[in-house]
Amino acid sequence: MSRTFLGYPREDGTVGIRNWVAVVSIMDNCNPVTRAIAHAVDGTIPVTTLFVRGQYGRDLQIAYDSLAGMGRNPNIAAVLLVGLEEQTTEEVARRIRPTGKPVEAVHLQPDGTINAIAEGTRRAARMAIRASGLRRVACPMSSLVVGVECGGSDTTSGLTCNPTIGRMADRLIDDGGTVIISETSEFFGAEHLFARRAEDPAVAKAFVDAVTRLEREAIARGMDIRGTNPTPDNIRGGLSTIEEKALGAMAKAGTRPLRGVLGYGEAPKAKGLNFMDAPAPAVENLTAFAAGGCQMIFFGTGVGNPIGNMVAPTVKVSGNVNTLRTMADNVDFDASEIFERGASVAPVGDRLYDYAIEVASGTRTTSEVLDVRETAISRFEPTI
Amino acid sequence: MPRAIVLDGKDNVATLIDPGRTGERCALQGEAGGETVLLQDVPFGHKVCIRATAVGADVLKYGQVIGRASAALRVGEHVHVHNVESARGRGDRPKGGER
């Protein structure tokens, strides 16, 4: 019998693993009101953002698409937009409405923040009560889109948590699901191996082009990237170069063929394994996954990075016994038996797949219960 | 005895999965066997040289190039940012670090 999880089917055919009302800032000056409304209403999450005001061209499109992508995310039952004024709010609203989910808005102009908070609290409360009437039902694994990430990496990452996540990714893909790996810079030195897994030459070329473009940009700046990537904590954890880090990072993508290459926050078109061209730092990378429709993220960590995404519950996996002792509160899954008891990766990854089904069915993650969550849409260009 | 994992038969480094002290023997596991005497303290997760490597030569882990030796590496030596350097994305180097 094929496996299922308990999820919330949405009108557009997607399935949520959570059932939140998202209170979404349209630009940075709305964040205080967004936080106040989300704080006042149980069942909501705040989705804040920086900038948007003053952004133009490609960056503005990425900002609107990503905010809307988080609103469209299947984990969101309904959306309350918090805007400065109606025209910019509409840019995000019109991108969410095709999902069929309720989209409402409040504005800071012309009546000020106290009125916006009061009206937003009233609307969010009604939406949260309505959303709470939905019930979980058995859903196929093929409805899951999962991001795979690593952060606070060390040399244990490439040998324990990342291959464990890779095994889980293979199992999910074999059950018809979708997996996205990203962090473009963390393919420097491993791209020749990953490109071989592309299902056709066009996909291979799109992937290699993304890596080459980013490396050329870094070189054109004339600076030394060492100390930024690998980071000081990566280096303390034994990683000497970006190449060594990349070879370990790739393990979290498992072994299945690469089927698609996506832009920042873009939703996958093909099931199976996809690559998203997006900056590696965790908060902005996880935000891109959530914008692209990932319901859940698996995050391998060595020396320990506790951050999770607001919209997509983030499962922290570590195989470093020291981190599992000192940062136990921030780790969801222990893969240390690979080093400590000589366990092979496959059964540990199978156990992680079982845990994925639990989390998809409602078991909460450390970053959810401790509210160690943040949102940051990448910014590539100046404002004006 | 601290354990050190060798990931590919071509590798010239092994990764310690226990902390190692100067003069201690570490047991090689994985794609190579035997023991290597540590010439320095090597922290948990850090690498030790298991095959003498000339300055400028490739440093291999997973059977892949992880950088080049910026100093000659002796067997038993701690291999890290002080004696291996990245060849990728190096705006501070001509041709970005590539040879």
mmCIF file of C-alpha atoms in Angstrom, chain A residues 48-357:
data_model
loop_
_atom_site.group_PDB
_atom_site.id
_atom_site.type_symbol
_atom_site.label_atom_id
_atom_site.label_comp_id
_atom_site.label_asym_id
_atom_site.label_seq_id
_atom_site.Cartn_x
_atom_site.Cartn_y
_atom_site.Cartn_z
ATOM 1 C CA THR A 48 7.547 40.236 7.260
ATOM 2 C CA THR A 49 9.872 41.606 4.616
ATOM 3 C CA LEU A 50 12.611 44.169 4.160
ATOM 4 C CA PHE A 51 12.703 46.821 1.386
ATOM 5 C CA VAL A 52 10.165 46.585 -1.502
ATOM 6 C CA ARG A 53 9.768 50.398 -1.197
ATOM 7 C CA GLY A 54 12.245 51.799 -3.725
ATOM 8 C CA GLN A 55 12.889 48.493 -5.468
ATOM 9 C CA TYR A 56 12.369 48.309 -9.220
ATOM 10 C CA GLY A 57 12.860 46.012 -12.187
ATOM 11 C CA ARG A 58 13.958 42.457 -11.436
ATOM 12 C CA ASP A 59 14.193 42.979 -7.660
ATOM 13 C CA LEU A 60 10.644 44.334 -7.408
ATOM 14 C CA GLN A 61 9.299 41.371 -9.402
ATOM 15 C CA ILE A 62 11.170 38.952 -7.129
ATOM 16 C CA ALA A 63 9.786 40.750 -4.055
ATOM 17 C CA TYR A 64 6.154 40.680 -5.238
ATOM 18 C CA ASP A 65 6.437 37.115 -6.579
ATOM 19 C CA SER A 66 8.044 35.863 -3.353
ATOM 20 C CA LEU A 67 5.523 37.554 -1.033
ATOM 21 C CA ALA A 68 2.706 36.177 -3.173
ATOM 22 C CA GLY A 69 4.423 32.770 -3.352
ATOM 23 C CA MET A 70 4.421 32.571 0.435
ATOM 24 C CA GLY A 71 0.741 33.540 0.426
ATOM 25 C CA ARG A 72 0.020 30.854 -2.197
ATOM 26 C CA ASN A 73 1.969 28.251 -0.206
ATOM 27 C CA PRO A 74 -0.305 25.277 0.569
ATOM 28 C CA ASN A 75 0.379 25.660 4.315
ATOM 29 C CA ILE A 76 -1.581 28.914 4.224
ATOM 30 C CA ALA A 77 -5.397 28.714 4.498
ATOM 31 C CA ALA A 78 -6.040 32.441 4.078
ATOM 32 C CA VAL A 79 -4.034 35.642 3.678
ATOM 33 C CA LEU A 80 -4.309 39.056 5.307
ATOM 34 C CA LEU A 81 -2.133 41.580 3.479
ATOM 35 C CA VAL A 82 -0.818 44.575 5.398
ATOM 36 C CA GLY A 83 0.030 47.378 2.985
ATOM 37 C CA LEU A 84 0.940 51.033 3.009
ATOM 38 C CA GLU A 85 -1.490 51.858 0.208
ATOM 39 C CA GLU A 86 -3.733 49.964 -2.159
ATOM 40 C CA GLN A 87 -1.823 49.989 -5.462
ATOM 41 C CA THR A 88 1.244 48.080 -4.247
ATOM 42 C CA THR A 89 -0.915 45.726 -2.158
ATOM 43 C CA GLU A 90 -2.883 44.822 -5.270
ATOM 44 C CA GLU A 91 0.350 43.672 -6.975
ATOM 45 C CA VAL A 92 0.631 40.905 -4.374
ATOM 46 C CA ALA A 93 -3.102 40.242 -3.964
ATOM 47 C CA ARG A 94 -3.663 39.572 -7.680
ATOM 48 C CA ARG A 95 -0.866 36.982 -7.648
ATOM 49 C CA ILE A 96 -2.512 35.040 -4.783
ATOM 50 C CA ARG A 97 -6.202 35.174 -5.806
ATOM 51 C CA PRO A 98 -5.988 32.435 -8.510
ATOM 52 C CA THR A 99 -5.494 29.868 -5.703
ATOM 53 C CA GLY A 100 -9.078 30.564 -4.605
ATOM 54 C CA LYS A 101 -8.053 31.118 -0.982
ATOM 55 C CA PRO A 102 -9.441 34.130 0.933
ATOM 56 C CA VAL A 103 -7.265 37.257 0.483
ATOM 57 C CA GLU A 104 -8.069 40.400 2.461
ATOM 58 C CA ALA A 105 -6.093 43.591 3.097
ATOM 59 C CA VAL A 106 -5.668 46.481 5.525
ATOM 60 C CA HIS A 107 -3.672 49.674 4.908
ATOM 61 C CA LEU A 108 -1.657 52.123 6.970
ATOM 62 C CA GLN A 109 -2.835 55.073 4.824
ATOM 63 C CA PRO A 110 -4.971 57.066 5.471
ATOM 64 C CA ASP A 111 -6.205 56.031 8.952
ATOM 65 C CA GLY A 112 -2.917 55.182 10.694
ATOM 66 C CA THR A 113 -1.497 52.175 12.477
ATOM 67 C CA ILE A 114 -3.938 51.894 15.408
ATOM 68 C CA ASN A 115 -6.881 51.573 13.053
ATOM 69 C CA ALA A 116 -4.959 49.193 10.759
ATOM 70 C CA ILE A 117 -4.100 46.955 13.720
ATOM 71 C CA ALA A 118 -7.706 46.978 14.979
ATOM 72 C CA GLU A 119 -9.233 46.214 11.582
ATOM 73 C CA GLY A 120 -6.524 43.657 10.745
ATOM 74 C CA THR A 121 -6.995 41.882 14.085
ATOM 75 C CA ARG A 122 -10.745 41.667 13.483
ATOM 76 C CA ARG A 123 -10.297 40.259 9.952
ATOM 77 C CA ALA A 124 -7.504 37.845 10.917
ATOM 78 C CA ALA A 125 -9.585 36.535 13.835
ATOM 79 C CA ARG A 126 -12.507 35.745 11.531
ATOM 80 C CA MET A 127 -10.170 34.043 9.022
ATOM 81 C CA ALA A 128 -8.483 31.985 11.771
ATOM 82 C CA ILE A 129 -11.824 30.728 13.095
ATOM 83 C CA ARG A 130 -12.946 29.793 9.572
ATOM 84 C CA ALA A 131 -9.626 28.007 8.847
ATOM 85 C CA SER A 132 -9.848 26.026 12.074
ATOM 86 C CA GLY A 133 -12.943 24.288 10.729
ATOM 87 C CA LEU A 134 -10.818 22.357 8.194
ATOM 88 C CA ARG A 135 -9.793 18.791 9.055
ATOM 89 C CA ARG A 136 -6.761 16.758 8.008
ATOM 90 C CA VAL A 137 -7.340 13.880 5.594
ATOM 91 C CA ALA A 138 -5.050 11.192 4.122
ATOM 92 C CA CYS A 139 -3.097 12.619 1.170
ATOM 93 C CA PRO A 140 -0.577 11.061 -1.233
ATOM 94 C CA MET A 141 3.176 11.635 -0.723
ATOM 95 C CA SER A 142 3.248 12.925 -4.314
ATOM 96 C CA SER A 143 1.629 16.146 -3.084
ATOM 97 C CA LEU A 144 4.737 17.026 -1.046
ATOM 98 C CA VAL A 145 7.331 19.530 -2.257
ATOM 99 C CA VAL A 146 10.330 19.506 0.060
ATOM 100 C CA GLY A 147 13.379 21.796 0.192
ATOM 101 C CA VAL A 148 16.760 20.383 1.253
ATOM 102 C CA GLU A 149 19.173 22.784 2.918
ATOM 103 C CA CYS A 150 22.335 22.759 4.999
ATOM 104 C CA GLY A 151 23.695 25.406 7.318
ATOM 105 C CA GLY A 152 26.220 25.680 10.110
ATOM 106 C CA SER A 153 27.969 22.920 8.186
ATOM 107 C CA ASP A 154 31.065 21.052 9.288
ATOM 108 C CA THR A 155 32.793 17.895 8.088
ATOM 109 C CA THR A 156 30.123 15.729 9.789
ATOM 110 C CA SER A 157 27.469 17.312 7.525
ATOM 111 C CA GLY A 158 28.708 15.711 4.320
ATOM 112 C CA LEU A 159 29.050 12.310 5.989
ATOM 113 C CA THR A 160 26.008 12.070 8.284
ATOM 114 C CA CYS A 161 23.078 14.528 8.145
ATOM 115 C CA ASN A 162 23.297 15.425 4.441
ATOM 116 C CA PRO A 163 23.406 11.835 3.102
ATOM 117 C CA THR A 164 20.610 10.974 5.569
ATOM 118 C CA ILE A 165 18.515 13.773 4.050
ATOM 119 C CA GLY A 166 19.568 12.496 0.609
ATOM 120 C CA ARG A 167 18.187 9.054 1.375
ATOM 121 C CA MET A 168 14.909 10.624 2.560
ATOM 122 C CA ALA A 169 14.837 12.670 -0.695
ATOM 123 C CA ASP A 170 15.246 9.504 -2.795
ATOM 124 C CA ARG A 171 12.404 7.794 -0.909
ATOM 125 C CA LEU A 172 10.083 10.779 -1.379
ATOM 126 C CA ILE A 173 10.893 11.021 -5.103
ATOM 127 C CA ASP A 174 10.281 7.282 -5.501
ATOM 128 C CA ASP A 175 6.827 7.884 -3.950
ATOM 129 C CA GLY A 176 6.099 10.588 -6.552
ATOM 130 C CA GLY A 177 7.125 13.653 -4.535
ATOM 131 C CA THR A 178 9.264 16.681 -5.384
ATOM 132 C CA VAL A 179 12.590 17.774 -3.856
ATOM 133 C CA ILE A 180 14.400 21.090 -4.386
ATOM 134 C CA ILE A 181 18.094 21.658 -3.660
ATOM 135 C CA SER A 182 19.513 25.169 -3.925
ATOM 136 C CA GLU A 183 22.454 27.244 -2.560
ATOM 137 C CA THR A 184 24.186 27.927 -5.877
ATOM 138 C CA SER A 185 27.581 28.911 -4.438
ATOM 139 C CA GLU A 186 27.729 25.614 -2.597
ATOM 140 C CA PHE A 187 28.226 23.769 -5.846
ATOM 141 C CA PHE A 188 31.642 25.383 -6.499
ATOM 142 C CA GLY A 189 33.812 22.289 -6.941
ATOM 143 C CA ALA A 190 30.962 19.753 -7.112
ATOM 144 C CA GLU A 191 29.052 20.984 -10.164
ATOM 145 C CA HIS A 192 30.704 18.507 -12.561
ATOM 146 C CA LEU A 193 29.324 15.614 -10.490
ATOM 147 C CA PHE A 194 25.821 17.066 -10.072
ATOM 148 C CA ALA A 195 25.499 18.083 -13.746
ATOM 149 C CA ARG A 196 25.926 14.407 -14.721
ATOM 150 C CA ARG A 197 22.630 13.685 -13.018
ATOM 151 C CA ALA A 198 20.619 16.004 -15.299
ATOM 152 C CA GLU A 199 17.947 14.182 -17.302
ATOM 153 C CA ASP A 200 18.943 16.015 -20.496
ATOM 154 C CA PRO A 201 21.712 18.357 -21.741
ATOM 155 C CA ALA A 202 19.494 21.476 -21.509
ATOM 156 C CA VAL A 203 18.912 20.903 -17.784
ATOM 157 C CA ALA A 204 22.641 20.228 -17.251
ATOM 158 C CA LYS A 205 23.548 23.441 -19.068
ATOM 159 C CA ALA A 206 21.012 25.569 -17.140
ATOM 160 C CA PHE A 207 22.441 24.249 -13.875
ATOM 161 C CA VAL A 208 26.121 24.729 -14.802
ATOM 162 C CA ASP A 209 25.345 28.210 -16.216
ATOM 163 C CA ALA A 210 23.835 29.273 -12.871
ATOM 164 C CA VAL A 211 26.939 28.140 -10.963
ATOM 165 C CA THR A 212 29.342 29.686 -13.506
ATOM 166 C CA ARG A 213 27.451 33.013 -13.539
ATOM 167 C CA LEU A 214 27.657 33.320 -9.757
ATOM 168 C CA GLU A 215 31.343 32.409 -9.628
ATOM 169 C CA ARG A 216 32.136 34.962 -12.365
ATOM 170 C CA GLU A 217 30.263 37.622 -10.397
ATOM 171 C CA ALA A 218 32.274 36.810 -7.266
ATOM 172 C CA ILE A 219 35.567 36.917 -9.204
ATOM 173 C CA ALA A 220 34.595 40.186 -10.957
ATOM 174 C CA ARG A 221 34.309 41.834 -7.528
ATOM 175 C CA GLY A 222 38.015 41.178 -7.070
ATOM 176 C CA MET A 223 37.672 39.987 -3.497
ATOM 177 C CA ASP A 224 38.576 36.932 -1.460
ATOM 178 C CA ILE A 225 35.424 34.951 -0.583
ATOM 179 C CA ARG A 226 37.270 32.842 1.982
ATOM 180 C CA GLY A 227 35.953 33.551 5.494
ATOM 181 C CA THR A 228 32.547 34.433 4.009
ATOM 182 C CA ASN A 229 32.114 30.999 2.456
ATOM 183 C CA PRO A 230 33.224 28.776 4.100
ATOM 184 C CA THR A 231 32.109 30.766 7.147
ATOM 185 C CA PRO A 232 34.144 31.055 10.365
ATOM 186 C CA ASP A 233 31.994 28.353 12.029
ATOM 187 C CA ASN A 234 32.352 26.066 8.966
ATOM 188 C CA ILE A 235 36.136 26.466 9.294
ATOM 189 C CA ARG A 236 36.056 25.809 13.037
ATOM 190 C CA GLY A 237 34.112 22.638 12.155
ATOM 191 C CA GLY A 238 36.950 21.444 9.907
ATOM 192 C CA LEU A 239 35.792 22.556 6.445
ATOM 193 C CA SER A 240 38.826 24.090 4.719
ATOM 194 C CA THR A 241 37.445 25.217 1.332
ATOM 195 C CA ILE A 242 34.200 25.894 -0.553
ATOM 196 C CA GLU A 243 34.979 22.822 -2.696
ATOM 197 C CA GLU A 244 35.055 20.555 0.366
ATOM 198 C CA LYS A 245 31.826 22.123 1.645
ATOM 199 C CA ALA A 246 30.123 21.712 -1.757
ATOM 200 C CA LEU A 247 31.024 18.040 -2.087
ATOM 201 C CA GLY A 248 29.363 17.389 1.283
ATOM 202 C CA ALA A 249 26.401 19.689 0.623
ATOM 203 C CA MET A 250 25.463 17.861 -2.574
ATOM 204 C CA ALA A 251 24.821 14.648 -0.611
ATOM 205 C CA LYS A 252 21.485 16.007 0.618
ATOM 206 C CA ALA A 253 20.082 15.809 -2.925
ATOM 207 C CA GLY A 254 20.216 12.006 -2.874
ATOM 208 C CA THR A 255 20.863 10.155 -6.124
ATOM 209 C CA ARG A 256 17.847 10.652 -8.413
ATOM 210 C CA PRO A 257 18.003 12.499 -11.789
ATOM 211 C CA LEU A 258 17.906 16.312 -11.904
ATOM 212 C CA ARG A 259 14.737 17.280 -13.762
ATOM 213 C CA GLY A 260 14.405 21.064 -13.567
ATOM 214 C CA VAL A 261 16.270 24.325 -12.900
ATOM 215 C CA LEU A 262 14.297 27.088 -11.182
ATOM 216 C CA GLY A 263 14.764 30.817 -10.601
ATOM 217 C CA TYR A 264 14.540 32.468 -7.175
ATOM 218 C CA GLY A 265 11.275 31.431 -5.482
ATOM 219 C CA GLU A 266 9.969 29.737 -8.617
ATOM 220 C CA ALA A 267 7.624 26.760 -8.187
ATOM 221 C CA PRO A 268 8.795 23.482 -9.777
ATOM 222 C CA LYS A 269 7.062 22.298 -12.946
ATOM 223 C CA ALA A 270 8.456 18.751 -12.850
ATOM 224 C CA LYS A 271 8.097 16.246 -10.020
ATOM 225 C CA GLY A 272 11.307 14.668 -8.782
ATOM 226 C CA LEU A 273 14.567 16.521 -8.148
ATOM 227 C CA ASN A 274 14.862 20.233 -8.998
ATOM 228 C CA PHE A 275 17.625 22.823 -8.503
ATOM 229 C CA MET A 276 16.756 26.406 -7.520
ATOM 230 C CA ASP A 277 19.292 29.151 -8.319
ATOM 231 C CA ALA A 278 19.217 31.177 -5.081
ATOM 232 C CA PRO A 279 21.731 32.573 -2.563
ATOM 233 C CA ALA A 280 23.050 30.072 -0.025
ATOM 234 C CA PRO A 281 22.615 31.877 3.336
ATOM 235 C CA ALA A 282 19.890 30.007 5.196
ATOM 236 C CA VAL A 283 17.236 32.647 5.871
ATOM 237 C CA GLU A 284 17.022 33.930 2.297
ATOM 238 C CA ASN A 285 17.362 30.430 0.820
ATOM 239 C CA LEU A 286 14.578 29.001 3.007
ATOM 240 C CA THR A 287 12.419 31.998 2.045
ATOM 241 C CA ALA A 288 12.946 31.139 -1.637
ATOM 242 C CA PHE A 289 11.866 27.530 -0.928
ATOM 243 C CA ALA A 290 8.688 28.713 0.850
ATOM 244 C CA ALA A 291 7.928 31.126 -2.014
ATOM 245 C CA GLY A 292 8.366 28.230 -4.465
ATOM 246 C CA GLY A 293 5.693 26.221 -2.644
ATOM 247 C CA CYS A 294 7.738 23.900 -0.415
ATOM 248 C CA GLN A 295 5.535 22.726 2.439
ATOM 249 C CA MET A 296 8.503 21.421 4.426
ATOM 250 C CA ILE A 297 12.279 21.839 4.562
ATOM 251 C CA PHE A 298 14.996 19.430 5.755
ATOM 252 C CA PHE A 299 18.017 21.232 7.130
ATOM 253 C CA GLY A 300 21.292 19.417 7.825
ATOM 254 C CA THR A 301 23.534 21.056 10.389
ATOM 255 C CA GLY A 302 26.967 20.276 11.811
ATOM 256 C CA VAL A 303 28.113 22.953 14.265
ATOM 257 C CA GLY A 304 24.483 24.086 14.583
ATOM 258 C CA ASN A 305 22.260 26.651 12.839
ATOM 259 C CA PRO A 306 18.861 26.831 14.562
ATOM 260 C CA ILE A 307 16.925 29.047 12.128
ATOM 261 C CA GLY A 308 13.742 27.807 10.479
ATOM 262 C CA ASN A 309 11.311 29.178 7.929
ATOM 263 C CA MET A 310 8.047 30.840 8.927
ATOM 264 C CA VAL A 311 5.824 29.236 6.266
ATOM 265 C CA ALA A 312 7.530 25.858 5.677
ATOM 266 C CA PRO A 313 8.258 23.882 8.886
ATOM 267 C CA THR A 314 11.984 23.161 8.986
ATOM 268 C CA VAL A 315 13.327 19.831 10.275
ATOM 269 C CA LYS A 316 16.836 20.146 11.726
ATOM 270 C CA VAL A 317 19.002 17.062 11.253
ATOM 271 C CA SER A 318 22.455 16.651 12.814
ATOM 272 C CA GLY A 319 24.995 13.845 13.036
ATOM 273 C CA ASN A 320 27.468 15.767 15.220
ATOM 274 C CA VAL A 321 27.422 14.339 18.770
ATOM 275 C CA ASN A 322 28.782 17.567 20.249
ATOM 276 C CA THR A 323 26.047 19.721 18.665
ATOM 277 C CA LEU A 324 23.402 17.166 19.636
ATOM 278 C CA ARG A 325 24.542 17.683 23.240
ATOM 279 C CA THR A 326 24.981 21.466 23.293
ATOM 280 C CA MET A 327 22.139 22.496 20.927
ATOM 281 C CA ALA A 328 19.694 19.621 21.505
ATOM 282 C CA ASP A 329 16.796 22.089 21.885
ATOM 283 C CA ASN A 330 17.310 23.162 18.275
ATOM 284 C CA VAL A 331 17.660 19.749 16.606
ATOM 285 C CA ASP A 332 14.700 17.607 15.456
ATOM 286 C CA PHE A 333 16.450 14.450 14.263
ATOM 287 C CA ASP A 334 19.576 12.693 15.546
ATOM 288 C CA ALA A 335 21.763 11.042 12.864
ATOM 289 C CA SER A 336 24.787 10.525 15.129
ATOM 290 C CA GLU A 337 24.545 6.726 15.100
ATOM 291 C CA ILE A 338 26.359 6.829 11.727
ATOM 292 C CA PHE A 339 29.617 7.823 13.459
ATOM 293 C CA GLU A 340 28.942 6.622 16.984
ATOM 294 C CA ARG A 341 27.664 3.132 16.204
ATOM 295 C CA GLY A 342 28.877 2.679 12.635
ATOM 296 C CA ALA A 343 25.312 2.623 11.270
ATOM 297 C CA SER A 344 24.910 2.818 7.509
ATOM 298 C CA VAL A 345 23.085 5.827 6.071
ATOM 299 C CA ALA A 346 20.129 3.993 4.473
ATOM 300 C CA PRO A 347 18.253 2.901 7.634
ATOM 301 C CA VAL A 348 18.833 6.295 9.260
ATOM 302 C CA GLY A 349 17.469 8.008 6.137
ATOM 303 C CA ASP A 350 14.497 5.629 6.112
ATOM 304 C CA ARG A 351 13.788 6.630 9.699
ATOM 305 C CA LEU A 352 13.966 10.290 8.629
ATOM 306 C CA TYR A 353 11.413 9.562 5.891
ATOM 307 C CA ASP A 354 9.071 8.124 8.556
ATOM 308 C CA TYR A 355 9.636 11.293 10.568
ATOM 309 C CA ALA A 356 8.870 13.417 7.490
ATOM 310 C CA ILE A 357 5.434 11.792 7.374
#
